[in-house]
Amino acid sequence: MMNPVLDELKIFTGNGHPDLARSVCEYLEIPLGEAEVFKFANDNTFVRIKENIRQRDVFIVQPTCYPVNDNLMELLIMIDACKRASAGRITAVIPYYGYGRTDKKDQPRVPITARLVADLLTAAGADRMLTVDLHAGQIQGFFNIPVDELTALPILTDYFKAKEIDDLVVVAVDIGISKKARDVADRLHAPLAIIEKRRIGNDEKTEMMNVIGDVEGKVALTFDDEIATGGTIVNAAQSLADHGVKEVYCCVTHPILSGNAPQLMAASNFTEVVVSDTIPVTPEKRNGKITVLSVAPLLGEAIYRIHKGLSVGDMFNT
Ligand code: R5P
């Protein structure tokens, strides 16, 4: 007899990225679960799950992107509502894990908020977490529940593979991202260069130091996990131009695009900036240089496999 706890898959979403949740449902050919998620006049978030989820296998799709605290709180309250509605299992699907950059005590008297968020999710009642390209893979270890971390790299690299660019060099925009950039370079059969970046204080300013590797006369593809203010990648593009590259492209998983990042990008020497849709890219943030590729099939397939007890790792065995 089939385990009654997991016999039906249900997907719900808050206000973080309903379009992505709908696309995941399209991939899975199931309707999006009905729920009300809104704020009362007193700024309190309220949730009501509008269908029976007793013993169901529930997945809540919600990136903790801007407005980060509201989206996080919605997610926590949705988990609580599902738990109290007797869901069989609850998976928090967090395509972009906010607070991921606050992952270590690297100055006196600072928090490790990435860990605090993991504790909050678990305390609320999440049984599993599914995410895409964490800022640091070690964040998985902040959870005492199973975590599946997917990667958008195959989606981003396949896009560039199809362009058949000659003389390509993949550039890690800081040393921290160089291991993942190595994977990008391997997938594209291209060499790797690394830019040494330094952050100045706790504000968002960065300074580019050195370009390590041979880039002169080549087409550079810069790689990073996220674009926030845009400072890192725009400075990187400028450094690469100073070092004689012919053309610069960019690929990044998470398009936070805060403040005037879209304008910075538009004015930069990038030919094209390719991102995924782990975070919504609103029409105001779009410009002729930004291409958005969807992670909905990636998430949909992972959800299907988790639901059926199949390997998620097999999705990445090429
Ligand atoms: C930093 O460690 C990250 O990998 C990114 O480089 C950073 O978040 C990008 O931020 P911004 O766009 O503000 O320079």
XYZ file of C-alpha atoms and ligand atoms in Angstrom:
332
model
C 0.000 0.000 0.000
C 1.289 3.473 -0.864
C 2.447 5.528 2.129
C -0.606 7.739 2.815
C 1.675 10.516 4.155
C 3.182 11.182 0.761
C 0.522 10.134 -1.701
C -0.303 13.606 -3.022
C 1.978 16.454 -3.956
C 0.855 20.022 -3.193
C 2.632 23.272 -4.083
C 1.895 26.586 -2.371
C 3.457 30.022 -2.661
C 3.532 33.329 -0.830
C 4.148 36.699 -2.453
C 7.912 36.138 -2.967
C 7.750 34.797 -6.534
C 4.301 33.484 -7.528
C 5.251 33.396 -11.239
C 8.043 30.935 -10.538
C 5.717 28.775 -8.386
C 3.170 28.745 -11.242
C 5.871 27.717 -13.741
C 6.958 24.900 -11.401
C 3.327 23.732 -11.287
C 3.150 23.860 -15.096
C 6.215 21.631 -15.271
C 4.598 19.200 -12.817
C 1.191 19.516 -14.533
C -0.594 20.176 -11.233
C -2.563 23.233 -10.082
C -1.006 25.696 -7.650
C -2.448 25.150 -4.167
C -4.939 27.754 -3.003
C -3.857 29.974 -0.146
C -4.415 33.513 1.084
C -1.246 35.321 2.153
C -1.694 38.983 3.018
C -1.087 41.655 5.624
C -3.711 43.156 7.934
C -3.792 46.919 8.384
C -1.661 46.456 11.517
C 1.193 45.054 9.337
C 0.669 41.494 10.657
C 1.023 38.813 7.979
C -1.864 36.347 7.769
C -2.078 33.021 5.961
C -4.960 30.661 5.249
C -4.493 27.426 3.325
C -7.737 27.092 1.416
C -7.729 23.354 0.735
C -7.320 20.104 2.643
C -3.642 19.154 3.028
C -3.954 16.473 5.716
C -1.110 13.952 5.222
C -0.103 15.592 1.898
C 3.492 16.126 0.682
C 3.597 19.943 0.760
C 6.188 22.166 -0.977
C 6.164 25.923 -0.309
C 7.994 27.913 -3.014
C 9.267 31.218 -1.653
C 12.640 32.895 -2.294
C 13.684 35.074 0.646
C 14.527 37.992 -1.632
C 13.434 41.648 -1.332
C 11.449 42.448 0.823
C 13.559 39.860 2.633
C 12.013 40.014 6.103
C 8.431 40.005 4.788
C 9.118 37.067 2.477
C 10.879 35.149 5.242
C 8.071 35.808 7.702
C 5.446 34.755 5.120
C 7.346 31.516 4.590
C 7.580 30.809 8.329
C 3.882 31.504 8.849
C 2.937 29.345 5.844
C 4.981 26.472 7.273
C 3.221 26.927 10.617
C -0.195 26.957 8.925
C 0.650 23.766 6.994
C 1.943 22.024 10.099
C -1.220 22.909 12.029
C -3.278 21.687 9.045
C -1.653 18.226 9.518
C 0.481 18.206 6.359
C 2.379 14.900 6.068
C 5.691 16.534 5.146
C 6.665 20.159 4.506
C 9.527 21.198 2.219
C 10.617 24.843 2.164
C 11.617 25.533 -1.454
C 13.859 28.609 -1.221
C 15.319 29.288 -4.692
C 17.282 32.237 -3.261
C 18.374 31.909 0.382
C 18.453 35.447 1.812
C 20.923 36.244 4.614
C 23.266 33.690 3.012
C 26.123 36.194 3.041
C 25.958 36.496 6.861
C 27.349 32.999 7.323
C 30.319 33.429 9.650
C 31.535 35.427 12.635
C 34.312 37.252 10.805
C 34.231 40.369 13.008
C 33.672 40.746 16.744
C 30.031 40.841 17.904
C 28.335 40.031 14.593
C 25.529 37.457 14.100
C 25.445 34.332 11.925
C 22.038 35.106 10.463
C 22.177 32.315 7.866
C 22.195 29.893 10.816
C 19.447 31.785 12.656
C 17.207 31.514 9.564
C 17.878 27.756 9.410
C 16.804 27.453 13.060
C 13.662 29.533 12.424
C 12.636 27.372 9.454
C 13.129 24.196 11.452
C 11.318 25.574 14.512
C 8.390 26.595 12.301
C 8.055 22.969 11.171
C 9.939 22.539 7.865
C 10.944 18.905 7.336
C 13.269 19.569 4.378
C 14.806 22.487 2.484
C 15.357 22.730 -1.262
C 17.455 25.592 -2.620
C 19.616 26.765 -5.536
C 23.278 27.879 -5.429
C 23.813 28.836 -1.787
C 26.317 31.635 -1.206
C 28.393 29.012 0.631
C 27.661 25.284 0.436
C 28.447 24.947 4.148
C 25.112 26.636 4.945
C 23.610 23.167 4.328
C 25.235 22.165 7.619
C 23.338 24.878 9.510
C 20.238 22.669 9.128
C 19.488 19.498 11.064
C 16.907 18.550 8.435
C 17.771 17.288 4.923
C 18.849 19.999 2.459
C 19.017 19.584 -1.317
C 21.095 22.273 -3.028
C 20.539 22.481 -6.778
C 22.685 24.480 -9.163
C 21.700 26.706 -12.076
C 25.166 26.328 -13.636
C 24.112 23.784 -16.303
C 21.289 26.128 -17.411
C 23.611 29.146 -17.581
C 26.491 27.313 -19.247
C 24.300 25.559 -21.854
C 23.149 29.012 -22.961
C 26.747 30.080 -23.598
C 27.725 26.722 -25.109
C 25.089 27.326 -27.795
C 26.751 30.647 -28.701
C 29.983 28.816 -29.708
C 32.172 31.762 -28.684
C 35.825 31.536 -29.801
C 38.659 32.508 -27.431
C 36.432 32.332 -24.364
C 37.901 32.713 -20.877
C 35.747 32.243 -17.762
C 36.502 34.787 -15.044
C 35.762 34.305 -11.337
C 35.021 37.786 -10.010
C 36.529 36.940 -6.636
C 38.557 34.162 -5.107
C 35.559 32.865 -3.114
C 33.660 31.970 -6.289
C 36.654 30.463 -8.112
C 35.725 26.807 -7.407
C 32.278 27.208 -8.986
C 33.795 29.271 -11.828
C 36.159 26.319 -12.428
C 33.053 24.143 -12.989
C 31.687 26.743 -15.426
C 35.026 26.789 -17.280
C 35.137 22.980 -17.434
C 31.609 22.821 -18.801
C 32.548 25.329 -21.507
C 36.000 23.791 -22.188
C 37.505 27.232 -21.535
C 40.422 28.396 -19.360
C 39.835 30.148 -16.026
C 41.053 33.542 -14.803
C 40.431 35.014 -11.346
C 40.003 38.586 -10.162
C 41.185 39.401 -6.684
C 38.520 41.571 -5.027
C 38.536 43.299 -1.673
C 35.477 44.535 0.208
C 35.987 47.874 1.947
C 34.324 47.885 5.399
C 30.710 46.746 5.894
C 29.253 48.968 3.187
C 28.799 47.508 -0.255
C 31.939 49.028 -1.848
C 34.441 46.772 -3.560
C 37.883 47.338 -4.967
C 39.335 45.211 -7.762
C 42.945 44.187 -7.177
C 44.541 41.894 -9.751
C 43.505 39.872 -12.756
C 45.188 36.464 -12.397
C 45.411 34.604 -15.703
C 45.605 35.293 -19.412
C 42.695 37.418 -20.683
C 44.187 39.753 -23.291
C 42.472 39.525 -26.699
C 39.864 37.028 -25.376
C 36.124 37.107 -24.799
C 35.531 37.054 -21.033
C 32.572 35.413 -19.295
C 32.454 36.663 -15.714
C 30.751 34.432 -13.181
C 29.366 35.138 -9.694
C 26.589 33.767 -7.466
C 24.609 37.028 -7.208
C 24.378 40.603 -8.462
C 23.366 42.923 -5.616
C 24.490 46.529 -6.180
C 26.236 45.433 -9.378
C 29.524 46.934 -8.109
C 31.442 43.643 -8.230
C 30.632 42.635 -11.777
C 30.720 46.146 -13.272
C 34.150 46.774 -11.705
C 35.249 43.368 -12.954
C 34.144 44.227 -16.503
C 36.123 47.475 -16.320
C 39.267 45.713 -15.010
C 38.983 43.162 -17.805
C 38.667 45.930 -20.416
C 41.792 47.529 -18.896
C 43.532 44.168 -19.375
C 42.652 44.067 -23.076
C 39.647 41.721 -23.366
C 37.677 42.011 -26.646
C 34.220 41.598 -25.165
C 32.669 40.772 -21.758
C 29.615 38.661 -20.909
C 28.307 37.851 -17.470
C 26.389 34.973 -15.924
C 25.040 34.977 -12.405
C 22.490 32.771 -10.634
C 20.663 35.270 -8.396
C 19.559 38.670 -9.844
C 19.027 40.742 -6.695
C 19.650 43.899 -8.762
C 19.249 46.341 -5.864
C 19.228 50.150 -6.167
C 20.540 51.356 -9.502
C 22.206 48.037 -10.446
C 20.127 47.749 -13.665
C 21.252 51.240 -14.759
C 24.881 50.411 -13.871
C 24.607 47.284 -15.969
C 23.067 49.163 -18.883
C 25.917 51.708 -18.837
C 28.646 49.045 -18.449
C 30.757 47.404 -21.138
C 28.899 44.084 -20.792
C 27.472 42.748 -24.050
C 24.936 40.616 -22.145
C 24.153 39.733 -18.524
C 22.520 36.310 -18.153
C 20.715 35.482 -14.898
C 18.238 32.906 -13.632
C 14.768 33.595 -12.228
C 15.384 32.445 -8.639
C 14.395 36.052 -7.839
C 11.770 37.979 -9.851
C 13.233 40.403 -12.396
C 10.502 43.035 -12.553
C 9.896 44.936 -15.826
C 11.560 48.074 -14.326
C 14.743 46.062 -13.699
C 14.923 44.674 -17.215
C 17.021 46.331 -19.870
C 18.285 45.236 -23.264
C 21.353 43.605 -21.700
C 19.618 41.268 -19.232
C 18.544 37.760 -20.288
C 16.557 35.671 -17.779
C 16.619 31.855 -17.901
C 14.123 29.889 -15.842
C 14.970 27.423 -13.072
C 11.333 26.229 -12.956
C 12.043 22.913 -14.758
C 15.045 22.331 -12.463
C 12.934 22.906 -9.327
C 9.979 20.994 -10.759
C 12.106 17.945 -11.531
C 13.764 18.051 -8.084
C 10.360 18.317 -6.371
C 9.083 15.355 -8.395
C 12.137 13.299 -7.435
C 11.939 14.225 -3.738
C 8.243 13.320 -3.759
C 8.900 9.961 -5.423
C 12.025 9.156 -3.368
C 14.278 9.261 -6.457
C 17.844 10.555 -6.640
C 18.232 14.328 -7.011
C 21.990 13.973 -7.632
C 21.267 12.004 -10.819
C 19.884 15.214 -12.342
C 23.435 16.552 -12.485
C 25.270 13.466 -13.711
C 26.215 14.360 -17.271
C 30.035 38.202 -2.556
O 30.754 37.522 -1.846
C 29.139 37.643 -3.603
O 29.658 36.462 -4.147
C 28.894 38.657 -4.708
O 30.123 38.971 -5.308
C 28.288 39.902 -4.167
O 27.156 39.596 -3.400
C 27.909 40.878 -5.269
O 27.496 42.059 -4.656
P 27.500 43.450 -5.433
O 26.731 43.245 -6.699
O 26.830 44.402 -4.477
O 28.916 43.838 -5.683
